[in-house]
Short mmCIF file of C-alpha atoms in Angstrom, two decimals:
data_model
loop_
_atom_site.label_atom_id
_atom_site.label_comp_id
_atom_site.label_asym_id
_atom_site.label_seq_id
_atom_site.Cartn_x
_atom_site.Cartn_y
_atom_site.Cartn_z
CA MET F 1 49.02 -88.15 0.86
CA ALA F 2 45.24 -88.13 1.28
CA SER F 3 43.61 -91.24 2.70
CA VAL F 4 40.61 -92.96 1.11
CA SER F 5 38.31 -91.42 3.72
CA GLN F 6 39.71 -87.97 2.96
CA TRP F 7 39.15 -88.47 -0.77
CA ILE F 8 35.56 -89.45 0.02
CA GLU F 9 35.13 -86.38 2.21
CA GLY F 10 36.68 -84.27 -0.54
CA ALA F 11 34.01 -85.57 -2.93
CA ARG F 12 31.48 -83.74 -0.68
CA PRO F 13 28.97 -86.52 -0.06
CA ARG F 14 26.49 -84.00 1.39
CA THR F 15 25.87 -82.84 -2.19
CA LEU F 16 24.92 -86.30 -3.50
CA PRO F 17 21.16 -85.66 -3.05
CA ASN F 18 21.63 -83.12 -5.87
CA ALA F 19 22.52 -86.08 -8.09
CA VAL F 20 20.04 -88.67 -6.80
CA ALA F 21 16.87 -86.56 -6.50
CA PRO F 22 16.64 -85.46 -10.17
CA VAL F 23 17.01 -89.06 -11.39
CA LEU F 24 14.32 -90.25 -8.99
CA VAL F 25 11.94 -87.51 -10.09
CA GLY F 26 12.76 -87.90 -13.78
CA THR F 27 12.12 -91.64 -13.53
CA GLY F 28 8.83 -91.01 -11.75
CA ALA F 29 7.86 -88.56 -14.50
CA ALA F 30 8.75 -91.20 -17.11
CA ALA F 31 6.68 -93.79 -15.23
CA SER F 32 3.71 -91.41 -15.29
CA LEU F 33 3.93 -91.67 -19.09
CA ASP F 34 4.24 -95.47 -18.87
CA GLY F 35 7.81 -95.13 -20.08
CA ALA F 36 10.08 -96.05 -17.17
CA VAL F 37 13.11 -98.13 -18.16
CA TRP F 38 15.00 -99.16 -15.06
CA TRP F 39 18.40 -99.88 -16.62
CA LYS F 40 18.34 -96.44 -18.22
CA ALA F 41 17.44 -94.93 -14.84
CA LEU F 42 20.47 -96.62 -13.30
CA LEU F 43 22.76 -95.34 -16.06
CA ALA F 44 21.31 -91.84 -15.62
CA LEU F 45 22.12 -92.10 -11.91
CA VAL F 46 25.73 -93.03 -12.71
CA VAL F 47 26.01 -90.01 -15.02
CA SER F 48 24.49 -87.66 -12.46
CA MET F 49 26.65 -88.88 -9.57
CA ALA F 50 29.83 -88.86 -11.65
CA LEU F 51 29.13 -85.28 -12.73
CA ILE F 52 28.53 -83.99 -9.21
CA VAL F 53 31.62 -85.69 -7.78
CA GLY F 54 33.57 -84.43 -10.77
CA VAL F 55 32.42 -80.84 -10.28
CA ASN F 56 33.24 -81.08 -6.56
CA TYR F 57 36.79 -82.23 -7.28
CA ALA F 58 37.11 -79.62 -10.04
CA ASN F 59 35.96 -76.95 -7.60
CA ASP F 60 38.45 -78.22 -5.01
CA TYR F 61 41.25 -78.03 -7.59
CA SER F 62 40.38 -74.61 -9.03
CA ASP F 63 39.67 -72.92 -5.69
CA GLY F 64 42.76 -74.57 -4.21
CA ILE F 65 45.20 -73.26 -6.82
CA ARG F 66 43.65 -69.78 -6.57
CA GLY F 67 44.02 -69.75 -2.78
CA THR F 68 40.28 -69.39 -2.21
CA ASP F 69 40.27 -72.40 0.13
CA ASP F 70 43.31 -71.36 2.19
CA VAL F 71 41.04 -70.33 5.06
CA ARG F 72 37.88 -72.43 5.25
CA VAL F 73 34.99 -72.75 7.65
CA GLY F 74 33.33 -75.72 5.99
CA PRO F 75 34.26 -79.32 5.15
CA LEU F 76 37.65 -80.60 4.05
CA ARG F 77 39.27 -79.40 0.84
CA LEU F 78 42.02 -81.59 -0.54
CA VAL F 79 44.14 -78.99 -2.34
CA GLY F 80 43.54 -76.16 0.11
CA SER F 81 44.59 -78.35 3.03
CA LYS F 82 47.56 -79.72 1.02
CA LEU F 83 46.41 -83.31 1.55
CA ALA F 84 46.52 -84.00 -2.20
CA SER F 85 48.38 -82.38 -5.06
CA PRO F 86 46.44 -80.15 -7.46
CA ALA F 87 47.36 -82.51 -10.32
CA ALA F 88 45.90 -85.53 -8.49
CA VAL F 89 42.64 -83.75 -7.73
CA LYS F 90 42.41 -82.51 -11.31
CA ARG F 91 42.89 -86.08 -12.58
CA ALA F 92 40.14 -87.29 -10.25
CA ALA F 93 37.80 -84.63 -11.60
CA PHE F 94 38.47 -85.55 -15.22
CA ALA F 95 38.15 -89.26 -14.45
CA CYS F 96 34.64 -88.57 -13.15
CA PHE F 97 33.83 -86.43 -16.19
CA GLY F 98 35.13 -89.23 -18.42
CA LEU F 99 32.89 -91.78 -16.72
CA ALA F 100 29.90 -89.47 -17.06
CA GLY F 101 30.73 -88.94 -20.73
CA VAL F 102 31.02 -92.63 -21.59
CA VAL F 103 27.85 -93.69 -19.76
CA GLY F 104 26.01 -90.64 -21.06
CA ALA F 105 27.01 -91.54 -24.62
CA VAL F 106 25.48 -95.00 -24.14
CA LEU F 107 22.22 -93.40 -23.06
CA ALA F 108 22.32 -90.96 -25.96
CA LEU F 109 22.93 -93.68 -28.53
CA THR F 110 19.93 -95.62 -27.23
CA SER F 111 17.61 -92.59 -27.30
CA ALA F 112 18.75 -89.46 -29.20
CA TRP F 113 22.25 -88.70 -30.52
CA TRP F 114 21.97 -84.97 -29.79
CA LEU F 115 22.03 -85.75 -26.07
CA ILE F 116 25.78 -86.16 -26.53
CA LEU F 117 25.91 -82.41 -27.15
CA VAL F 118 23.87 -81.80 -23.99
CA GLY F 119 26.29 -84.00 -22.06
CA ALA F 120 29.28 -82.09 -23.42
CA LEU F 121 27.61 -78.84 -22.30
CA CYS F 122 27.10 -80.30 -18.82
CA ILE F 123 30.77 -81.30 -18.53
CA ALA F 124 31.90 -77.88 -19.75
CA GLY F 125 29.57 -76.24 -17.24
CA ALA F 126 30.99 -78.40 -14.46
CA TRP F 127 34.57 -77.43 -15.28
CA PHE F 128 34.11 -73.72 -15.93
CA TYR F 129 32.08 -73.22 -12.73
CA THR F 130 35.35 -72.44 -10.96
CA GLY F 131 37.85 -73.41 -13.67
CA GLY F 132 39.32 -71.46 -16.54
CA ARG F 133 40.31 -67.82 -16.77
CA ASN F 134 36.85 -66.38 -16.02
CA PRO F 135 34.88 -68.90 -13.93
CA TYR F 136 31.19 -68.07 -13.88
CA GLY F 137 30.84 -69.26 -10.28
CA TYR F 138 33.02 -66.31 -9.26
CA SER F 139 30.59 -63.91 -10.95
CA GLY F 140 27.36 -64.96 -9.24
CA PHE F 141 25.97 -67.42 -11.80
CA GLY F 142 26.51 -70.63 -9.84
CA GLU F 143 22.94 -70.95 -8.60
CA ILE F 144 21.56 -70.47 -12.11
CA ALA F 145 23.89 -73.17 -13.45
CA VAL F 146 22.90 -75.60 -10.69
CA PHE F 147 19.22 -74.89 -11.42
CA VAL F 148 19.74 -75.66 -15.11
CA PHE F 149 22.13 -78.62 -14.91
CA PHE F 150 20.93 -80.44 -11.77
CA GLY F 151 17.32 -79.36 -12.17
CA LEU F 152 16.01 -78.84 -15.67
CA ILE F 153 18.49 -80.94 -17.64
CA ALA F 154 18.88 -83.74 -15.09
CA VAL F 155 15.15 -84.30 -14.51
CA LEU F 156 13.97 -83.79 -18.09
CA GLY F 157 16.94 -85.68 -19.49
CA THR F 158 16.14 -88.64 -17.24
CA GLN F 159 12.51 -88.54 -18.28
CA PHE F 160 13.37 -88.24 -21.97
CA VAL F 161 15.87 -91.10 -22.21
CA GLN F 162 13.27 -93.43 -20.73
CA ALA F 163 9.91 -92.21 -22.08
CA GLU F 164 11.36 -90.59 -25.24
CA ARG F 165 9.37 -87.46 -24.53
CA ILE F 166 8.82 -84.91 -21.79
CA ASP F 167 5.63 -83.36 -20.44
CA TRP F 168 4.41 -80.56 -18.19
CA ALA F 169 4.60 -82.69 -15.04
CA GLY F 170 8.27 -83.40 -15.73
CA ALA F 171 8.89 -79.73 -16.44
CA VAL F 172 7.39 -78.39 -13.20
CA SER F 173 9.09 -81.17 -11.25
CA ALA F 174 12.39 -80.12 -12.82
CA VAL F 175 11.79 -76.56 -11.59
CA ALA F 176 11.21 -77.92 -8.07
CA VAL F 177 14.38 -80.01 -8.06
CA GLY F 178 16.37 -77.13 -9.54
CA SER F 179 15.12 -74.88 -6.74
CA PHE F 180 16.20 -77.40 -4.12
CA SER F 181 19.61 -77.80 -5.77
CA SER F 182 20.10 -74.04 -5.89
CA ALA F 183 19.09 -73.79 -2.23
CA VAL F 184 21.88 -76.22 -1.32
CA LEU F 185 24.41 -73.95 -3.02
CA VAL F 186 22.86 -70.86 -1.46
CA ALA F 187 23.30 -72.37 2.02
CA ASN F 188 26.92 -73.18 1.19
CA ASN F 189 27.65 -69.71 -0.19
CA LEU F 190 25.88 -67.97 2.69
CA ARG F 191 28.32 -69.68 5.04
CA ASP F 192 31.25 -68.59 2.88
CA ILE F 193 30.33 -64.90 2.41
CA PRO F 194 33.18 -63.60 4.63
CA THR F 195 35.94 -65.73 3.06
CA ASP F 196 34.60 -65.36 -0.49
CA THR F 197 34.46 -61.58 -0.07
CA GLU F 198 38.03 -61.52 1.14
CA SER F 199 39.27 -63.69 -1.75
CA GLY F 200 37.36 -61.73 -4.41
CA LYS F 201 34.89 -64.52 -5.20
CA ARG F 202 31.71 -62.62 -6.13
CA THR F 203 29.12 -65.35 -5.60
CA LEU F 204 25.43 -64.53 -5.70
CA ALA F 205 25.47 -64.60 -1.88
CA VAL F 206 28.23 -61.98 -1.81
CA ARG F 207 26.26 -59.85 -4.26
CA LEU F 208 22.95 -60.16 -2.39
CA GLY F 209 24.47 -59.81 1.05
CA ASP F 210 23.59 -61.73 4.20
CA LYS F 211 19.93 -60.72 4.49
CA GLY F 212 19.11 -61.15 0.81
CA THR F 213 20.74 -64.58 0.70
CA ARG F 214 18.73 -65.79 3.69
CA THR F 215 15.53 -64.63 1.98
CA LEU F 216 16.55 -66.41 -1.22
CA HIS F 217 17.12 -69.70 0.61
CA LEU F 218 13.60 -69.55 2.05
CA ALA F 219 12.05 -68.65 -1.31
CA LEU F 220 13.78 -71.53 -3.07
CA LEU F 221 12.51 -73.98 -0.44
CA VAL F 222 8.94 -72.75 -0.94
CA VAL F 223 8.93 -73.44 -4.70
CA PRO F 224 8.90 -77.28 -4.54
CA PHE F 225 5.84 -77.32 -2.30
CA VAL F 226 3.99 -74.98 -4.65
CA VAL F 227 4.90 -77.47 -7.39
CA THR F 228 3.47 -80.25 -5.22
CA LEU F 229 0.09 -78.52 -5.30
CA ILE F 230 0.35 -78.05 -9.07
CA LEU F 231 1.12 -81.76 -9.55
CA VAL F 232 -2.22 -82.64 -7.94
CA ALA F 233 -3.63 -81.94 -11.41
CA ARG F 234 -1.70 -85.03 -12.56
CA THR F 235 -2.35 -87.20 -9.50
CA PRO F 236 -3.70 -86.59 -5.98
CA TRP F 237 -0.85 -88.80 -4.77
CA ALA F 238 1.41 -85.78 -5.35
CA LEU F 239 0.37 -84.49 -1.94
CA VAL F 240 2.73 -87.01 -0.34
CA GLY F 241 5.48 -84.57 -1.34
CA LEU F 242 4.29 -82.42 1.56
CA LEU F 243 5.84 -85.02 3.88
CA ALA F 244 9.17 -83.35 3.09
CA LEU F 245 7.95 -79.98 4.37
CA PRO F 246 9.08 -80.47 8.02
CA LEU F 247 12.57 -81.32 6.74
CA ALA F 248 12.63 -78.13 4.66
CA VAL F 249 11.51 -76.07 7.66
CA LYS F 250 14.26 -77.66 9.76
CA ALA F 251 16.84 -77.05 7.03
CA ASN F 252 15.97 -73.37 6.90
CA ALA F 253 16.08 -72.97 10.71
CA PRO F 254 19.81 -72.09 10.97
CA VAL F 255 19.37 -69.66 8.08
CA ARG F 256 16.37 -67.78 9.47
CA SER F 257 17.85 -67.73 13.00
CA GLY F 258 20.92 -65.85 11.77
CA GLY F 259 23.42 -68.71 12.04
CA LEU F 260 26.96 -68.09 10.81
CA GLY F 261 29.95 -70.24 9.87
CA LEU F 262 29.80 -73.79 11.20
CA ALA F 263 26.25 -73.21 12.43
CA LEU F 264 25.10 -73.16 8.79
CA ILE F 265 26.46 -76.61 7.90
CA PRO F 266 23.21 -78.30 9.11
CA ALA F 267 21.34 -76.07 6.64
CA LEU F 268 23.43 -77.45 3.80
CA ALA F 269 22.90 -81.08 4.80
CA GLY F 270 19.27 -80.50 5.75
CA THR F 271 18.40 -78.89 2.44
CA GLY F 272 19.85 -81.89 0.63
CA LEU F 273 17.86 -84.27 2.84
CA ALA F 274 14.64 -82.35 2.20
CA MET F 275 15.32 -82.49 -1.54
CA LEU F 276 15.91 -86.24 -1.40
CA ALA F 277 12.71 -86.79 0.59
CA TRP F 278 10.68 -84.61 -1.76
CA GLY F 279 12.20 -86.33 -4.77
CA ALA F 280 11.52 -89.85 -3.49
CA THR F 281 7.93 -89.16 -2.47
CA THR F 282 7.14 -87.23 -5.63
CA ALA F 283 8.70 -89.90 -7.85
CA LEU F 284 6.55 -92.51 -6.12
CA ALA F 285 3.44 -90.34 -6.53
CA LEU F 286 4.07 -89.78 -10.24
CA GLY F 287 4.65 -93.48 -10.74
CA LEU F 288 1.39 -94.36 -8.98
CA GLY F 289 -0.45 -91.65 -10.90
#
């Protein structure tokens, strides 16, 4: 029987910046259009966090029943370690998806009804990442999905439900956040190349190989700071986003130094921290602009 602390660890709190950063940036983008609505921002945060915890539990469940997590290098997995039953973890995942759906529906009904369809797509994407007969995460499409769902949709959706429109600053910011989010997954999958290869999980990291995956992580971390320079056209305050650059350099250090296994866990956490710092500073800059 898993303890409360083990359930929290199983939710993978290191990935929470993937949920928080897009809402911060989307709210900043809405504020730049004089459209920030704080209660909608809070509801968007609930949706985003519920989705990411839900996808983490769903991943734990699906990988656990397939045996992918039987031998792990990284953090705790509830099903793989037999601390919780697959049914319990599956229920936790769907409870999170249900919460995201209900709160998302409230946001949709106060802005645009068709956002309910977008929300349904997000929930389906979360489940079929590792769930179902042919999970797309096992075929190398995980990073693309993270870029779309926790980058483009999360940032632009947050901006839209508040300002009731999107603009170019929101769009390029969404690309930056999506790149950060993908980099988090790249760091995770780089660490897991040996075990994923053995279990037949053909992630993008497995397909690219060790060297290519390390190059991809660096490239994805460069994108947000290029976006920072682009955002200067909206406001010179955007340059404060460069304050996150040392964190990104530090996050990439274990990757560029050839770290393996447990040595890559700081890259995962560090990439998330850099994303959160970039998101907070950029949101503030857009709001001031």
